[in-house]
XYZ file of C-alpha atoms in Angstrom:
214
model
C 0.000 0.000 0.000
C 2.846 2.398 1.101
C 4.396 1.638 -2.238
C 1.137 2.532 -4.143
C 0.086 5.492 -2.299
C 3.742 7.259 -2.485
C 4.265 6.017 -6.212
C 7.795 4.341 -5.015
C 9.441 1.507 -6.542
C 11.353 -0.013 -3.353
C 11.423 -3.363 -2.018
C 11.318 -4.525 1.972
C 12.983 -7.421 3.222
C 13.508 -8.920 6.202
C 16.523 -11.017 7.225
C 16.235 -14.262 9.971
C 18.979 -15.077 11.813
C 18.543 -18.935 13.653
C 20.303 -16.874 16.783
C 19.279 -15.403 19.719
C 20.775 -12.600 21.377
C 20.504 -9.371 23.417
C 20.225 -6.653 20.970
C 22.235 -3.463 22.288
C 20.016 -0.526 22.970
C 19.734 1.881 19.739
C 22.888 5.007 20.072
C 20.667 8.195 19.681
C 20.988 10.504 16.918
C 21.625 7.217 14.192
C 18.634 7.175 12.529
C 19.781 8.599 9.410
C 23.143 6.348 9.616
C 20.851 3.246 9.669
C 18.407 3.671 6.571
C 22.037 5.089 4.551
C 23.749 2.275 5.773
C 26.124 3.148 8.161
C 26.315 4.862 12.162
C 28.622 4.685 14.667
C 28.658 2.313 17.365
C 31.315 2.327 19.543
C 34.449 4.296 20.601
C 37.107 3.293 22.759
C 40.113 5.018 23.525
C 43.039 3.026 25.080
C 45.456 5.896 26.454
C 46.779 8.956 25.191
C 49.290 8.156 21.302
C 47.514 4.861 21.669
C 47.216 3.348 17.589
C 43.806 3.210 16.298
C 42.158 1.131 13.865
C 38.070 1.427 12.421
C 36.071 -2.086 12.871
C 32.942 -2.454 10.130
C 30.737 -5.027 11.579
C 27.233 -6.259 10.077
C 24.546 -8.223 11.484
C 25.139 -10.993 13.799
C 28.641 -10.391 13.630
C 28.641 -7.019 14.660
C 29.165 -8.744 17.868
C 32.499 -9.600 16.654
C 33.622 -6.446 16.019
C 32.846 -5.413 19.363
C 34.408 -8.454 20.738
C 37.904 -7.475 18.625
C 37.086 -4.314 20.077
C 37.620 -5.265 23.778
C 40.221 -7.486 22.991
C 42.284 -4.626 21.118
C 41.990 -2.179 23.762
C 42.539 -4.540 27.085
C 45.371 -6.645 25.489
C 46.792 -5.059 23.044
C 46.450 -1.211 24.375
C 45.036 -0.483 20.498
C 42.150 2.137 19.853
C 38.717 1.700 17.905
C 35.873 2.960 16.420
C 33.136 0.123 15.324
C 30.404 1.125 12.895
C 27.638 -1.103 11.984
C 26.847 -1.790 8.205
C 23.682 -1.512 7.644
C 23.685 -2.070 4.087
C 26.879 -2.030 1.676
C 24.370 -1.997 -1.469
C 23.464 1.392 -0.009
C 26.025 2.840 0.552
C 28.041 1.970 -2.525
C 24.698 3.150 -4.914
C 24.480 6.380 -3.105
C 28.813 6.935 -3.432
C 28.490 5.442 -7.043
C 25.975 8.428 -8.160
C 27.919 10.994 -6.063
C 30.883 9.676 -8.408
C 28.438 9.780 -11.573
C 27.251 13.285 -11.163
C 30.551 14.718 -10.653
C 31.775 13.202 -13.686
C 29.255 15.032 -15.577
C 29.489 18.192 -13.748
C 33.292 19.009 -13.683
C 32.802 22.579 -13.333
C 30.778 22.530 -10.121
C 31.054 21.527 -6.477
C 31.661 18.228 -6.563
C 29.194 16.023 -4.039
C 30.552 14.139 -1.355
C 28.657 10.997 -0.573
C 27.232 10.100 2.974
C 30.062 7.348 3.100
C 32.966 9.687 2.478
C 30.996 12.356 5.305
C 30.579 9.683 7.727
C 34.025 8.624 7.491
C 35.907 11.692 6.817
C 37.977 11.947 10.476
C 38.738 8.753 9.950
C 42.307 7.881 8.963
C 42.025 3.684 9.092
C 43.256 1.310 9.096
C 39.783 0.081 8.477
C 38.894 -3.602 8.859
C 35.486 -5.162 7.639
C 33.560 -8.527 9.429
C 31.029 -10.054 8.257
C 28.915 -13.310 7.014
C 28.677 -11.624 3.465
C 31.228 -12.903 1.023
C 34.220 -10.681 0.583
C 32.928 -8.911 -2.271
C 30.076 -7.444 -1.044
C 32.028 -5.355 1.708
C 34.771 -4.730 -0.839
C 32.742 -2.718 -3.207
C 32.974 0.376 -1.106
C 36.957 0.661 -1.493
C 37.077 3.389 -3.426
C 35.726 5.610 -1.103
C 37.067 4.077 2.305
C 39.948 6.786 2.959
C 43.016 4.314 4.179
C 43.996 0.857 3.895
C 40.857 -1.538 3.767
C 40.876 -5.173 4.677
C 37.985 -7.465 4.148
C 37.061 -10.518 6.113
C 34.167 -12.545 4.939
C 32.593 -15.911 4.243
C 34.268 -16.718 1.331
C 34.281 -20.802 0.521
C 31.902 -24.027 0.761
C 28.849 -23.800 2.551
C 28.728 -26.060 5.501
C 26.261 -27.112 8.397
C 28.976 -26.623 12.543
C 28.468 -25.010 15.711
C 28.707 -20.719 15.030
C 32.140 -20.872 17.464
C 33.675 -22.763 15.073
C 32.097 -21.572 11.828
C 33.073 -18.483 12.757
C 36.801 -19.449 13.315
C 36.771 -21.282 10.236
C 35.994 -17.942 8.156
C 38.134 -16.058 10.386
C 35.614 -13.788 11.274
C 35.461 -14.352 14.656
C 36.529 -11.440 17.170
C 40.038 -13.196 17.527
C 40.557 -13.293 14.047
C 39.368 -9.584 13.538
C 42.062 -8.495 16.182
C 44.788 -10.229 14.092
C 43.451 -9.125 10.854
C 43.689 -5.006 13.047
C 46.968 -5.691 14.300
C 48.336 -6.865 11.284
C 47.401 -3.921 9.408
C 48.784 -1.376 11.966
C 52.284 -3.576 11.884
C 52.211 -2.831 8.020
C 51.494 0.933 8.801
C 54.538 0.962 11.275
C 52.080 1.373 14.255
C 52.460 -2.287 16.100
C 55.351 -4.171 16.289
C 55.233 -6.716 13.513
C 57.820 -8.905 15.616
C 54.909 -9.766 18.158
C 52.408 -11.150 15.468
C 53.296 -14.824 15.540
C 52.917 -14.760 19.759
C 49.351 -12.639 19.442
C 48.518 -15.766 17.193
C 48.895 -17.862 19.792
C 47.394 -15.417 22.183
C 44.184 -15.538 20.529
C 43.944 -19.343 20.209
C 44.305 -19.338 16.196
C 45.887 -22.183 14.215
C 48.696 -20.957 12.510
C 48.907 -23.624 9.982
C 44.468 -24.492 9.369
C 43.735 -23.803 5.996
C 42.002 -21.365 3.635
C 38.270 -20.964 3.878
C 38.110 -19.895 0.682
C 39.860 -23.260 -0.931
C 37.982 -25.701 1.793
């Protein structure tokens, strides 16, 4: 009817998850962030020069980003900001006409899309989690503003307990902390030295293979 009345051509959907959890009380002022597909979270600051990464969660596994949150600050004395994805289709349609309409209008202000606004104090390194496939968080790249690194469920479909599904698609909270602190080492910003002992830290097999080829 709402479709009719207001002559729109959009589609509802609703996603089931087969998990039951708490779900965290709504930050104000977000409202906006979640129908364009992206709002702050969380902040935690770990001391004063302390490195800082951003954490994109979606979904269920929002949870983990939070999780790798906690982890980075109480272990590993690493700063964070988690955002929850609302919707990567979103936001890359809305950056992709922002992009469009500047190409055609070289002459005037060019637009900045809600991603790059959101985002713009922001300096990375940036680290996505999610059940989606890789690709769907990757298509934003182009207008993440530092390095970007994309966990995801890349690989055969299979039927396990969550822990270990999870683990096995390294998108876990664990896994998400290596994936932050490995990015900072590149950046200079952790000691890449320490990364084989934070491996075995966080309980991850070193030698289990590749979701993606298993």
């Amino acid at each position: 009817r709402e479709m009719y009345e207001r002559d729109q051509e959009v589609m509802y959907y609703i996603t089931l998850h087969n998990e039951n959890y708490k779900m965290p009380a709504m930050p104000a002022g977000v409202e906006e962030g979640i129908i364009k597909g992206m709002y702050k979270v969380s902040s935690v600051e770990a001391g004063a020069g302390a490195p800082k990464v951003v954490l994109f969660g979606s979904g269920a596994i929002l949870r983990c980003a939070l999780g790798a949150q906690a982890i980075l600050a109480e272990k590993y004395g690493v700063s964070s900001n988690v955002y929850s994805v609302t919707s990567y289709k979103t936001l890359w349609t809305e950056a992709n006409d922002c992009e469009h309409w500047n190409l055609l209008h070289p002459g005037e202000t060019p637009k900045k899309s809600y991603l790059e606004t959101l985002l713009a104090d922001e300096t990375g390194p940036f680290i996505s989690t999610s059940d989606n496939v890789r690709l769907v968080a990757q298509q934003i790249e182009p207008w993440v503003p530092g390095d970007y690194y994309v966990l995801g469920c890349d690989g055969v479909g299979r039927s396990d307990r969550r822990v270990r599904l999870r683990r096995h698609f390294e998108v876990d909270a664990e896994c998400t902390t290596l994936a932050a602190l490995t990015q900072l080492a590149k950046q200079g910003k952790f000691d890449k030295a320490k990364l084989p002992q934070v491996i075995k830290d966080l309980g991850i097999d070193s030698e289990k293979a590749n979701p993606v080829s298993t």
